[in-house]
Amino acid sequence: MLRAALRFRADPGLLGRGLNTRKGGSALDWAGNLPEIKKKIQSFLPGGDWNPLYDTSHLPPERTDVVIVGGGVLGLSVAYWLKKLEKQRGAIQVLVVERDHTYSQASTGLSVGGIRQQFSLSENIQLSLFSVDFLRNINDYLAVVDSPPLDLQFNPSGYLLLASEKSAAMMESNVKVQRQEGAKVCLMSPEQLQNKFPWINTEGVALASYGLEGEGWFDPWCLLQGLRRKIQSMGVVFCRGEVTRFVSSSNHMETMSGEEVTLKRIHEVHEEEPDPGNLEVDHDFFQDKVWPRLAQRVPAFENLKVRSAWAGYYDYNTFDQNGVVGPHPLVVNMYFATGFSGHGLQQAPAVGRAVAELVLEGHFQTINLSSFFFSRFYLGEKVKEHNIF
């Protein structure tokens, strides 16, 4: 659904397969290939069927119904649900464009793989509740005939959040919303916390919340590969390439009061964070900023040593720490699914379904994510998620 200018990388080794050369020599194998050569020549003559000399099977299709920019778990989830929800099999052609098929620096593969329902917004809780059901029943969704079942290695273990006296009231309010949405979360006093987790230093803790069900961690790489395998079996086409620009009619918008707004790219870096352009592990940052707090809260960390480490990207939305889902205000057939500030992987199954509903039906049918529309940026309407860490 995107009108985009794409830059594709063609493999030179895949070109020029119409004529063969003898192994070890430069002379053409005329005897073995004469009938094929005649067919090629005839294809250029008037009335002949066009048959190109070059193999173009590695190139993307000239036309497609939907182009998905980014082949990480969010993009693959959108592709899956578009094919899953299409009214007739094969009715929608979907192309996924990914610049790095190794995923060596992709957020998906470098993610910790956690999932929780302990959010402050109903939408985020609903997204994660659906996603954990999707993960638990992964082979009901992503099974492929004659392929082995997926094993996400899901480890159920609740998230434990701690609150000081200052933030205890907000934690109580958040847990109330979580329970209303169906999440299994309990509150614990410092005494109850100490009894359940005696290795924790409860100094400064006024209240704790703990996920009793539907929280834990899983293998992100397995989910990524499972989605790729499934959507390929559904007819989705992959292409290695990079989107260079989008075509839009304007870069100006107006607020509800008629004030003109200009859209432009903003890049913001927090000084206390490691350089986002470098994925080398910043051991000094961990040692100086993170380790002291860990050891203060869990004294056993004083006797532990880091054996291995890796770094990944944290797609942080500085506006309100929530994802951007829905239509672009200027490009009429472009839709967002980005900026989830650390919970994109865990919510990908539900977000993919929501975007597919929007594309196919014009509105959300399961979880209403209209509060995550891009329009909130230029309208100045924050949808604040408080449980981001």
mmCIF file of C-alpha atoms in Angstrom:
data_model
loop_
_atom_site.group_PDB
_atom_site.id
_atom_site.type_symbol
_atom_site.label_atom_id
_atom_site.label_comp_id
_atom_site.label_asym_id
_atom_site.label_seq_id
_atom_site.Cartn_x
_atom_site.Cartn_y
_atom_site.Cartn_z
ATOM 1 C CA MET A 1 0.000 0.000 0.000
ATOM 2 C CA LEU A 2 3.032 2.252 -0.181
ATOM 3 C CA ARG A 3 4.193 4.163 -3.224
ATOM 4 C CA ALA A 4 7.898 4.086 -2.536
ATOM 5 C CA ALA A 5 11.180 4.508 -4.368
ATOM 6 C CA LEU A 6 13.244 1.433 -3.551
ATOM 7 C CA ARG A 7 16.938 0.808 -3.984
ATOM 8 C CA PHE A 8 17.517 -2.895 -4.549
ATOM 9 C CA ARG A 9 20.775 -4.798 -4.481
ATOM 10 C CA ALA A 10 21.028 -7.227 -7.381
ATOM 11 C CA ASP A 11 23.418 -10.159 -7.185
ATOM 12 C CA PRO A 12 25.675 -10.033 -10.280
ATOM 13 C CA GLY A 13 26.039 -13.779 -10.065
ATOM 14 C CA LEU A 14 22.380 -14.187 -10.889
ATOM 15 C CA LEU A 15 22.599 -12.275 -14.173
ATOM 16 C CA GLY A 16 23.492 -13.518 -17.631
ATOM 17 C CA ARG A 17 22.271 -17.082 -17.357
ATOM 18 C CA GLY A 18 20.782 -17.198 -20.843
ATOM 19 C CA LEU A 19 24.050 -18.297 -22.492
ATOM 20 C CA ASN A 20 26.566 -20.673 -20.951
ATOM 21 C CA THR A 21 30.326 -20.952 -21.452
ATOM 22 C CA ARG A 22 32.379 -24.094 -21.430
ATOM 23 C CA LYS A 23 34.084 -24.812 -18.172
ATOM 24 C CA GLY A 24 37.651 -23.601 -18.331
ATOM 25 C CA GLY A 25 37.265 -21.940 -21.747
ATOM 26 C CA SER A 26 35.733 -18.911 -23.419
ATOM 27 C CA ALA A 27 34.034 -20.536 -26.419
ATOM 28 C CA LEU A 28 30.262 -20.801 -26.322
ATOM 29 C CA ASP A 29 28.788 -24.285 -26.133
ATOM 30 C CA TRP A 30 27.018 -23.891 -29.501
ATOM 31 C CA ALA A 31 26.228 -27.568 -29.980
ATOM 32 C CA GLY A 32 24.572 -28.017 -26.613
ATOM 33 C CA ASN A 33 22.739 -24.689 -26.595
ATOM 34 C CA LEU A 34 21.839 -24.089 -30.263
ATOM 35 C CA PRO A 35 18.120 -24.925 -29.814
ATOM 36 C CA GLU A 36 17.894 -22.599 -26.827
ATOM 37 C CA ILE A 37 19.759 -19.840 -28.680
ATOM 38 C CA LYS A 38 17.317 -20.123 -31.598
ATOM 39 C CA LYS A 39 14.410 -19.701 -29.187
ATOM 40 C CA LYS A 40 16.012 -16.602 -27.706
ATOM 41 C CA ILE A 41 16.560 -15.056 -31.138
ATOM 42 C CA GLN A 42 13.004 -15.872 -32.217
ATOM 43 C CA SER A 43 11.661 -14.141 -29.131
ATOM 44 C CA PHE A 44 13.037 -10.847 -30.436
ATOM 45 C CA LEU A 45 11.485 -11.222 -33.908
ATOM 46 C CA PRO A 46 8.099 -9.645 -34.735
ATOM 47 C CA GLY A 47 5.308 -11.882 -33.540
ATOM 48 C CA GLY A 48 7.580 -13.823 -31.200
ATOM 49 C CA ASP A 49 6.881 -14.246 -27.494
ATOM 50 C CA TRP A 50 9.017 -12.002 -25.287
ATOM 51 C CA ASN A 51 11.485 -14.078 -23.309
ATOM 52 C CA PRO A 52 14.213 -11.997 -21.572
ATOM 53 C CA LEU A 53 17.824 -13.079 -21.839
ATOM 54 C CA TYR A 54 18.423 -12.480 -18.128
ATOM 55 C CA ASP A 55 17.064 -14.316 -15.126
ATOM 56 C CA THR A 56 15.040 -11.756 -13.155
ATOM 57 C CA SER A 57 13.651 -14.141 -10.551
ATOM 58 C CA HIS A 58 15.787 -12.469 -7.853
ATOM 59 C CA LEU A 59 14.184 -9.062 -8.439
ATOM 60 C CA PRO A 60 11.057 -7.862 -6.628
ATOM 61 C CA PRO A 61 7.750 -7.899 -8.497
ATOM 62 C CA GLU A 62 7.036 -4.835 -10.602
ATOM 63 C CA ARG A 63 3.641 -4.442 -8.939
ATOM 64 C CA THR A 64 2.343 -5.451 -5.541
ATOM 65 C CA ASP A 65 -0.601 -4.582 -3.321
ATOM 66 C CA VAL A 66 1.311 -3.995 -0.090
ATOM 67 C CA VAL A 67 4.943 -3.080 0.532
ATOM 68 C CA ILE A 68 6.142 -3.633 4.092
ATOM 69 C CA VAL A 69 9.274 -1.655 4.916
ATOM 70 C CA GLY A 70 11.294 -3.650 7.446
ATOM 71 C CA GLY A 71 11.375 -7.411 7.844
ATOM 72 C CA GLY A 72 11.683 -7.548 11.628
ATOM 73 C CA VAL A 73 9.077 -9.179 13.804
ATOM 74 C CA LEU A 74 6.628 -6.248 13.523
ATOM 75 C CA GLY A 75 6.774 -6.163 9.734
ATOM 76 C CA LEU A 76 6.482 -9.936 9.470
ATOM 77 C CA SER A 77 3.509 -9.915 11.818
ATOM 78 C CA VAL A 78 1.722 -7.382 9.612
ATOM 79 C CA ALA A 79 2.442 -9.592 6.582
ATOM 80 C CA TYR A 80 1.143 -12.669 8.389
ATOM 81 C CA TRP A 81 -2.140 -11.075 9.412
ATOM 82 C CA LEU A 82 -2.713 -9.532 5.970
ATOM 83 C CA LYS A 83 -2.561 -13.008 4.454
ATOM 84 C CA LYS A 84 -4.413 -14.597 7.346
ATOM 85 C CA LEU A 85 -7.323 -12.150 7.119
ATOM 86 C CA GLU A 86 -7.572 -11.815 3.336
ATOM 87 C CA LYS A 87 -11.044 -12.796 2.196
ATOM 88 C CA GLN A 88 -9.824 -15.005 -0.637
ATOM 89 C CA ARG A 89 -6.571 -16.943 -0.723
ATOM 90 C CA GLY A 90 -4.024 -15.177 -2.899
ATOM 91 C CA ALA A 91 -6.132 -12.026 -3.123
ATOM 92 C CA ILE A 92 -3.384 -9.774 -1.724
ATOM 93 C CA GLN A 93 0.198 -9.615 -2.948
ATOM 94 C CA VAL A 94 2.582 -8.681 -0.141
ATOM 95 C CA LEU A 95 6.232 -7.678 -0.511
ATOM 96 C CA VAL A 96 8.569 -7.364 2.510
ATOM 97 C CA VAL A 97 11.654 -5.183 2.004
ATOM 98 C CA GLU A 98 14.524 -5.745 4.449
ATOM 99 C CA ARG A 99 17.995 -4.257 4.055
ATOM 100 C CA ASP A 100 19.805 -6.890 6.141
ATOM 101 C CA HIS A 101 18.626 -10.478 5.827
ATOM 102 C CA THR A 102 21.192 -11.578 8.397
ATOM 103 C CA TYR A 103 19.418 -9.453 11.044
ATOM 104 C CA SER A 104 22.838 -8.948 12.655
ATOM 105 C CA GLN A 105 21.889 -5.506 13.995
ATOM 106 C CA ALA A 106 18.109 -5.827 14.043
ATOM 107 C CA SER A 107 16.256 -5.030 17.258
ATOM 108 C CA THR A 108 14.356 -8.332 17.085
ATOM 109 C CA GLY A 109 17.361 -10.636 17.268
ATOM 110 C CA LEU A 110 19.111 -8.529 19.921
ATOM 111 C CA SER A 111 16.073 -8.268 22.162
ATOM 112 C CA VAL A 112 15.937 -9.870 25.617
ATOM 113 C CA GLY A 113 12.570 -11.382 24.652
ATOM 114 C CA GLY A 114 10.474 -10.397 27.658
ATOM 115 C CA ILE A 115 6.700 -10.095 27.772
ATOM 116 C CA ARG A 116 4.501 -8.538 30.460
ATOM 117 C CA GLN A 117 1.080 -7.058 31.070
ATOM 118 C CA GLN A 118 2.160 -4.571 33.722
ATOM 119 C CA PHE A 119 1.464 -1.366 31.817
ATOM 120 C CA SER A 120 -0.490 1.733 32.750
ATOM 121 C CA LEU A 121 -2.576 1.953 29.550
ATOM 122 C CA SER A 122 -5.430 -0.398 28.705
ATOM 123 C CA GLU A 123 -4.298 -0.618 25.073
ATOM 124 C CA ASN A 124 -0.834 -1.880 26.003
ATOM 125 C CA ILE A 125 -2.275 -4.414 28.440
ATOM 126 C CA GLN A 126 -4.706 -5.733 25.818
ATOM 127 C CA LEU A 127 -1.938 -5.970 23.210
ATOM 128 C CA SER A 128 0.279 -8.028 25.505
ATOM 129 C CA LEU A 129 -2.570 -10.263 26.664
ATOM 130 C CA PHE A 130 -3.302 -11.260 23.089
ATOM 131 C CA SER A 131 0.382 -11.653 22.269
ATOM 132 C CA VAL A 132 1.073 -14.019 25.162
ATOM 133 C CA ASP A 133 -1.824 -16.198 23.998
ATOM 134 C CA PHE A 134 -0.328 -16.136 20.486
ATOM 135 C CA LEU A 135 3.074 -17.192 21.839
ATOM 136 C CA ARG A 136 1.666 -19.968 24.012
ATOM 137 C CA ASN A 137 -0.203 -21.388 21.025
ATOM 138 C CA ILE A 138 2.446 -20.525 18.467
ATOM 139 C CA ASN A 139 2.058 -23.690 16.409
ATOM 140 C CA ASP A 140 -1.686 -23.156 16.053
ATOM 141 C CA TYR A 141 -0.806 -19.958 14.206
ATOM 142 C CA LEU A 142 2.547 -20.576 12.515
ATOM 143 C CA ALA A 143 2.651 -24.308 11.781
ATOM 144 C CA VAL A 144 3.818 -25.196 8.271
ATOM 145 C CA VAL A 145 3.093 -28.579 6.658
ATOM 146 C CA ASP A 146 6.059 -30.979 6.763
ATOM 147 C CA SER A 147 8.098 -28.578 8.916
ATOM 148 C CA PRO A 148 9.079 -29.188 12.545
ATOM 149 C CA PRO A 149 7.042 -27.409 15.245
ATOM 150 C CA LEU A 150 8.375 -24.193 16.742
ATOM 151 C CA ASP A 151 9.791 -24.159 20.250
ATOM 152 C CA LEU A 152 9.882 -20.600 21.567
ATOM 153 C CA GLN A 153 11.302 -21.824 24.880
ATOM 154 C CA PHE A 154 8.765 -19.688 26.698
ATOM 155 C CA ASN A 155 9.719 -19.366 30.360
ATOM 156 C CA PRO A 156 6.818 -18.202 32.520
ATOM 157 C CA SER A 157 8.202 -15.953 35.227
ATOM 158 C CA GLY A 158 6.454 -12.800 36.376
ATOM 159 C CA TYR A 159 7.901 -9.315 36.234
ATOM 160 C CA LEU A 160 8.547 -7.779 39.659
ATOM 161 C CA LEU A 161 8.152 -4.004 39.875
ATOM 162 C CA LEU A 162 9.126 -1.984 42.947
ATOM 163 C CA ALA A 163 7.692 1.363 44.018
ATOM 164 C CA SER A 164 8.871 3.964 46.513
ATOM 165 C CA GLU A 165 6.495 5.849 48.764
ATOM 166 C CA LYS A 166 6.275 8.548 46.102
ATOM 167 C CA SER A 167 5.152 6.192 43.304
ATOM 168 C CA ALA A 168 3.130 3.645 45.329
ATOM 169 C CA ALA A 169 -0.218 5.301 44.557
ATOM 170 C CA MET A 170 0.496 5.167 40.813
ATOM 171 C CA MET A 171 1.414 1.490 41.081
ATOM 172 C CA GLU A 172 -1.889 0.757 42.820
ATOM 173 C CA SER A 173 -3.749 2.613 40.084
ATOM 174 C CA ASN A 174 -1.873 0.740 37.351
ATOM 175 C CA VAL A 175 -2.559 -2.661 38.898
ATOM 176 C CA LYS A 176 -6.244 -1.808 39.150
ATOM 177 C CA VAL A 177 -6.337 -1.157 35.393
ATOM 178 C CA GLN A 178 -4.347 -4.331 34.696
ATOM 179 C CA ARG A 179 -6.782 -6.448 36.677
ATOM 180 C CA GLN A 180 -9.759 -4.836 34.960
ATOM 181 C CA GLU A 181 -8.290 -5.899 31.618
ATOM 182 C CA GLY A 182 -7.852 -9.484 32.815
ATOM 183 C CA ALA A 183 -4.169 -9.541 33.790
ATOM 184 C CA LYS A 184 -3.170 -11.628 36.805
ATOM 185 C CA VAL A 185 -1.109 -9.258 38.950
ATOM 186 C CA CYS A 186 -0.727 -9.055 42.722
ATOM 187 C CA LEU A 187 0.446 -6.313 45.082
ATOM 188 C CA MET A 188 2.887 -7.028 47.901
ATOM 189 C CA SER A 189 3.928 -5.080 50.959
ATOM 190 C CA PRO A 190 7.653 -4.892 51.834
ATOM 191 C CA GLU A 191 7.125 -7.721 54.334
ATOM 192 C CA GLN A 192 5.392 -9.939 51.797
ATOM 193 C CA LEU A 193 8.090 -9.108 49.265
ATOM 194 C CA GLN A 194 10.826 -10.103 51.711
ATOM 195 C CA ASN A 195 9.109 -13.402 52.475
ATOM 196 C CA LYS A 196 8.708 -14.326 48.812
ATOM 197 C CA PHE A 197 12.106 -13.060 47.632
ATOM 198 C CA PRO A 198 14.461 -13.063 50.656
ATOM 199 C CA TRP A 199 17.448 -12.124 48.461
ATOM 200 C CA ILE A 200 16.011 -8.634 47.792
ATOM 201 C CA ASN A 201 16.971 -5.589 49.817
ATOM 202 C CA THR A 202 13.604 -3.926 50.510
ATOM 203 C CA GLU A 203 15.083 -0.633 51.697
ATOM 204 C CA GLY A 204 13.080 2.250 50.216
ATOM 205 C CA VAL A 205 10.381 -0.065 48.845
ATOM 206 C CA ALA A 206 6.824 0.860 49.804
ATOM 207 C CA LEU A 207 4.955 -1.468 47.434
ATOM 208 C CA ALA A 208 5.657 -4.158 44.823
ATOM 209 C CA SER A 209 3.637 -5.635 41.958
ATOM 210 C CA TYR A 210 4.237 -9.125 40.603
ATOM 211 C CA GLY A 211 2.879 -10.839 37.489
ATOM 212 C CA LEU A 212 1.309 -14.169 38.389
ATOM 213 C CA GLU A 213 0.536 -15.350 34.866
ATOM 214 C CA GLY A 214 1.269 -14.525 31.229
ATOM 215 C CA GLU A 215 4.665 -12.957 31.826
ATOM 216 C CA GLY A 216 8.171 -14.216 31.219
ATOM 217 C CA TRP A 217 10.616 -14.445 28.343
ATOM 218 C CA PHE A 218 11.032 -16.357 25.077
ATOM 219 C CA ASP A 219 13.374 -16.810 22.107
ATOM 220 C CA PRO A 220 12.962 -13.790 19.754
ATOM 221 C CA TRP A 221 14.987 -15.432 16.965
ATOM 222 C CA CYS A 222 12.677 -18.431 16.920
ATOM 223 C CA LEU A 223 9.638 -16.154 16.617
ATOM 224 C CA LEU A 224 11.277 -14.219 13.781
ATOM 225 C CA GLN A 225 12.200 -17.353 11.828
ATOM 226 C CA GLY A 226 8.802 -18.912 12.504
ATOM 227 C CA LEU A 227 7.036 -15.886 11.048
ATOM 228 C CA ARG A 228 9.341 -15.830 8.018
ATOM 229 C CA ARG A 229 8.760 -19.496 7.321
ATOM 230 C CA LYS A 230 5.006 -19.176 7.693
ATOM 231 C CA ILE A 231 4.464 -16.117 5.528
ATOM 232 C CA GLN A 232 6.681 -17.520 2.789
ATOM 233 C CA SER A 233 4.387 -20.538 2.734
ATOM 234 C CA MET A 234 1.479 -18.097 2.397
ATOM 235 C CA GLY A 235 2.997 -16.484 -0.705
ATOM 236 C CA VAL A 236 4.652 -13.382 0.756
ATOM 237 C CA VAL A 237 7.666 -12.214 -1.269
ATOM 238 C CA PHE A 238 10.916 -11.042 0.360
ATOM 239 C CA CYS A 239 13.398 -8.627 -1.160
ATOM 240 C CA ARG A 240 16.719 -7.311 0.055
ATOM 241 C CA GLY A 241 16.617 -3.567 -0.444
ATOM 242 C CA GLU A 242 16.288 -0.176 1.145
ATOM 243 C CA VAL A 243 13.534 2.403 0.916
ATOM 244 C CA THR A 244 15.059 5.739 -0.090
ATOM 245 C CA ARG A 245 12.033 8.047 -0.140
ATOM 246 C CA PHE A 246 8.265 8.330 -0.098
ATOM 247 C CA VAL A 247 6.136 10.439 -2.405
ATOM 248 C CA SER A 248 3.826 12.902 -0.644
ATOM 249 C CA SER A 249 1.950 15.980 -1.758
ATOM 250 C CA SER A 250 3.013 18.242 1.124
ATOM 251 C CA ASN A 251 4.985 18.464 4.340
ATOM 252 C CA HIS A 252 2.597 20.909 6.003
ATOM 253 C CA MET A 253 -0.285 20.152 8.358
ATOM 254 C CA GLU A 254 -2.774 22.199 10.346
ATOM 255 C CA THR A 255 -3.856 21.730 13.949
ATOM 256 C CA MET A 256 -7.511 21.775 14.965
ATOM 257 C CA SER A 257 -7.192 25.546 15.563
ATOM 258 C CA GLY A 258 -5.831 26.137 12.057
ATOM 259 C CA GLU A 259 -2.205 26.644 13.099
ATOM 260 C CA GLU A 260 0.237 25.435 10.450
ATOM 261 C CA VAL A 261 2.647 22.666 11.428
ATOM 262 C CA THR A 262 5.702 21.604 9.424
ATOM 263 C CA LEU A 263 6.758 17.957 9.666
ATOM 264 C CA LYS A 264 10.482 17.352 9.813
ATOM 265 C CA ARG A 265 12.878 14.676 11.001
ATOM 266 C CA ILE A 266 14.083 15.026 14.586
ATOM 267 C CA HIS A 267 17.022 13.067 15.978
ATOM 268 C CA GLU A 268 17.444 13.111 19.734
ATOM 269 C CA VAL A 269 20.214 11.467 21.743
ATOM 270 C CA HIS A 270 20.237 11.243 25.538
ATOM 271 C CA GLU A 271 23.699 12.134 26.839
ATOM 272 C CA GLU A 272 23.725 9.468 29.557
ATOM 273 C CA GLU A 273 23.109 6.692 27.053
ATOM 274 C CA PRO A 274 25.863 4.928 25.056
ATOM 275 C CA ASP A 275 26.423 6.029 21.467
ATOM 276 C CA PRO A 276 23.482 4.600 19.482
ATOM 277 C CA GLY A 277 25.619 4.320 16.370
ATOM 278 C CA ASN A 278 27.918 1.808 18.038
ATOM 279 C CA LEU A 279 26.717 -1.644 19.101
ATOM 280 C CA GLU A 280 29.927 -2.490 20.919
ATOM 281 C CA VAL A 281 29.135 -3.204 24.569
ATOM 282 C CA ASP A 282 29.963 -0.204 26.767
ATOM 283 C CA HIS A 283 31.292 -2.073 29.786
ATOM 284 C CA ASP A 284 32.160 1.140 31.615
ATOM 285 C CA PHE A 285 28.571 2.361 31.346
ATOM 286 C CA PHE A 286 27.304 -0.903 32.796
ATOM 287 C CA GLN A 287 29.939 -0.959 35.536
ATOM 288 C CA ASP A 288 29.469 2.668 36.571
ATOM 289 C CA LYS A 289 25.736 3.232 36.052
ATOM 290 C CA VAL A 290 23.934 -0.116 36.192
ATOM 291 C CA TRP A 291 25.988 -2.413 38.414
ATOM 292 C CA PRO A 292 25.886 -0.265 41.601
ATOM 293 C CA ARG A 293 22.086 -0.160 41.539
ATOM 294 C CA LEU A 294 21.830 -3.897 40.944
ATOM 295 C CA ALA A 295 24.170 -4.666 43.800
ATOM 296 C CA GLN A 296 22.349 -2.288 46.135
ATOM 297 C CA ARG A 297 18.989 -3.942 45.481
ATOM 298 C CA VAL A 298 20.297 -7.527 45.200
ATOM 299 C CA PRO A 299 23.480 -7.849 47.313
ATOM 300 C CA ALA A 300 24.363 -11.195 45.707
ATOM 301 C CA PHE A 301 25.414 -9.281 42.592
ATOM 302 C CA GLU A 302 28.507 -8.151 44.500
ATOM 303 C CA ASN A 303 29.895 -11.677 44.135
ATOM 304 C CA LEU A 304 28.998 -12.184 40.468
ATOM 305 C CA LYS A 305 30.969 -11.437 37.328
ATOM 306 C CA VAL A 306 29.710 -10.664 33.840
ATOM 307 C CA ARG A 307 30.470 -13.647 31.590
ATOM 308 C CA SER A 308 29.040 -12.342 28.326
ATOM 309 C CA ALA A 309 27.163 -9.314 27.058
ATOM 310 C CA TRP A 310 25.613 -7.854 23.933
ATOM 311 C CA ALA A 311 24.047 -4.546 22.946
ATOM 312 C CA GLY A 312 20.910 -3.793 20.949
ATOM 313 C CA TYR A 313 18.739 -0.903 19.846
ATOM 314 C CA TYR A 314 15.966 0.559 21.971
ATOM 315 C CA ASP A 315 13.413 2.229 19.692
ATOM 316 C CA TYR A 316 12.423 4.991 22.101
ATOM 317 C CA ASN A 317 9.540 7.397 21.500
ATOM 318 C CA THR A 318 10.484 10.492 23.487
ATOM 319 C CA PHE A 319 7.026 12.039 23.047
ATOM 320 C CA ASP A 320 4.980 9.645 25.197
ATOM 321 C CA GLN A 321 6.783 6.264 25.195
ATOM 322 C CA ASN A 322 4.094 4.564 23.110
ATOM 323 C CA GLY A 323 3.995 3.004 19.680
ATOM 324 C CA VAL A 324 2.879 4.813 16.539
ATOM 325 C CA VAL A 325 0.175 2.849 14.732
ATOM 326 C CA GLY A 326 -2.071 3.873 11.872
ATOM 327 C CA PRO A 327 -2.146 6.139 8.813
ATOM 328 C CA HIS A 328 0.419 8.748 7.845
ATOM 329 C CA PRO A 329 -1.206 12.208 7.687
ATOM 330 C CA LEU A 330 0.331 13.100 4.316
ATOM 331 C CA VAL A 331 0.915 9.811 2.482
ATOM 332 C CA VAL A 332 -2.618 8.477 2.136
ATOM 333 C CA ASN A 333 -1.717 4.813 1.666
ATOM 334 C CA MET A 334 1.057 4.572 4.253
ATOM 335 C CA TYR A 335 0.623 3.081 7.721
ATOM 336 C CA PHE A 336 2.901 3.138 10.765
ATOM 337 C CA ALA A 337 3.843 0.367 13.177
ATOM 338 C CA THR A 338 6.888 1.690 15.016
ATOM 339 C CA GLY A 339 8.290 3.475 18.073
ATOM 340 C CA PHE A 340 7.163 1.038 20.782
ATOM 341 C CA SER A 341 9.882 2.057 23.256
ATOM 342 C CA GLY A 342 11.017 -1.406 24.240
ATOM 343 C CA HIS A 343 7.778 -3.390 24.029
ATOM 344 C CA GLY A 344 7.480 -3.809 20.250
ATOM 345 C CA LEU A 345 8.640 -7.423 20.165
ATOM 346 C CA GLN A 346 6.215 -8.608 22.821
ATOM 347 C CA GLN A 347 3.281 -6.777 21.238
ATOM 348 C CA ALA A 348 4.113 -7.584 17.611
ATOM 349 C CA PRO A 349 1.499 -10.353 17.139
ATOM 350 C CA ALA A 350 -1.317 -8.044 18.256
ATOM 351 C CA VAL A 351 0.000 -4.935 16.489
ATOM 352 C CA GLY A 352 0.338 -6.835 13.219
ATOM 353 C CA ARG A 353 -3.283 -7.901 13.477
ATOM 354 C CA ALA A 354 -4.395 -4.340 14.224
ATOM 355 C CA VAL A 355 -2.556 -2.858 11.232
ATOM 356 C CA ALA A 356 -3.915 -5.571 8.925
ATOM 357 C CA GLU A 357 -7.445 -4.772 10.104
ATOM 358 C CA LEU A 358 -6.865 -1.102 9.367
ATOM 359 C CA VAL A 359 -5.525 -1.804 5.875
ATOM 360 C CA LEU A 360 -8.178 -4.362 4.926
ATOM 361 C CA GLU A 361 -11.270 -2.997 6.670
ATOM 362 C CA GLY A 362 -10.444 0.671 7.246
ATOM 363 C CA HIS A 363 -10.849 0.427 11.015
ATOM 364 C CA PHE A 364 -9.728 -1.588 14.037
ATOM 365 C CA GLN A 365 -11.885 -4.614 14.782
ATOM 366 C CA THR A 366 -10.310 -6.217 17.845
ATOM 367 C CA ILE A 367 -8.221 -3.737 19.875
ATOM 368 C CA ASN A 368 -8.867 -0.034 19.281
ATOM 369 C CA LEU A 369 -5.460 1.631 18.844
ATOM 370 C CA SER A 370 -6.688 4.979 17.515
ATOM 371 C CA SER A 371 -5.053 6.701 20.502
ATOM 372 C CA PHE A 372 -1.712 5.650 18.979
ATOM 373 C CA PHE A 373 -2.320 7.495 15.690
ATOM 374 C CA PHE A 374 0.458 9.748 14.383
ATOM 375 C CA SER A 375 -1.888 12.737 14.600
ATOM 376 C CA ARG A 376 -1.264 12.986 18.349
ATOM 377 C CA PHE A 377 2.207 14.398 17.626
ATOM 378 C CA TYR A 378 1.094 17.507 15.782
ATOM 379 C CA LEU A 379 -2.014 17.875 17.959
ATOM 380 C CA GLY A 380 0.148 17.732 21.073
ATOM 381 C CA GLU A 381 -1.997 15.003 22.662
ATOM 382 C CA LYS A 382 0.282 12.694 24.638
ATOM 383 C CA VAL A 383 -0.874 9.187 25.503
ATOM 384 C CA LYS A 384 1.546 8.615 28.355
ATOM 385 C CA GLU A 385 2.701 5.125 29.281
ATOM 386 C CA HIS A 386 4.177 5.257 32.790
ATOM 387 C CA ASN A 387 5.547 1.714 33.014
ATOM 388 C CA ILE A 388 8.523 2.058 30.680
ATOM 389 C CA PHE A 389 11.946 0.952 31.826
#
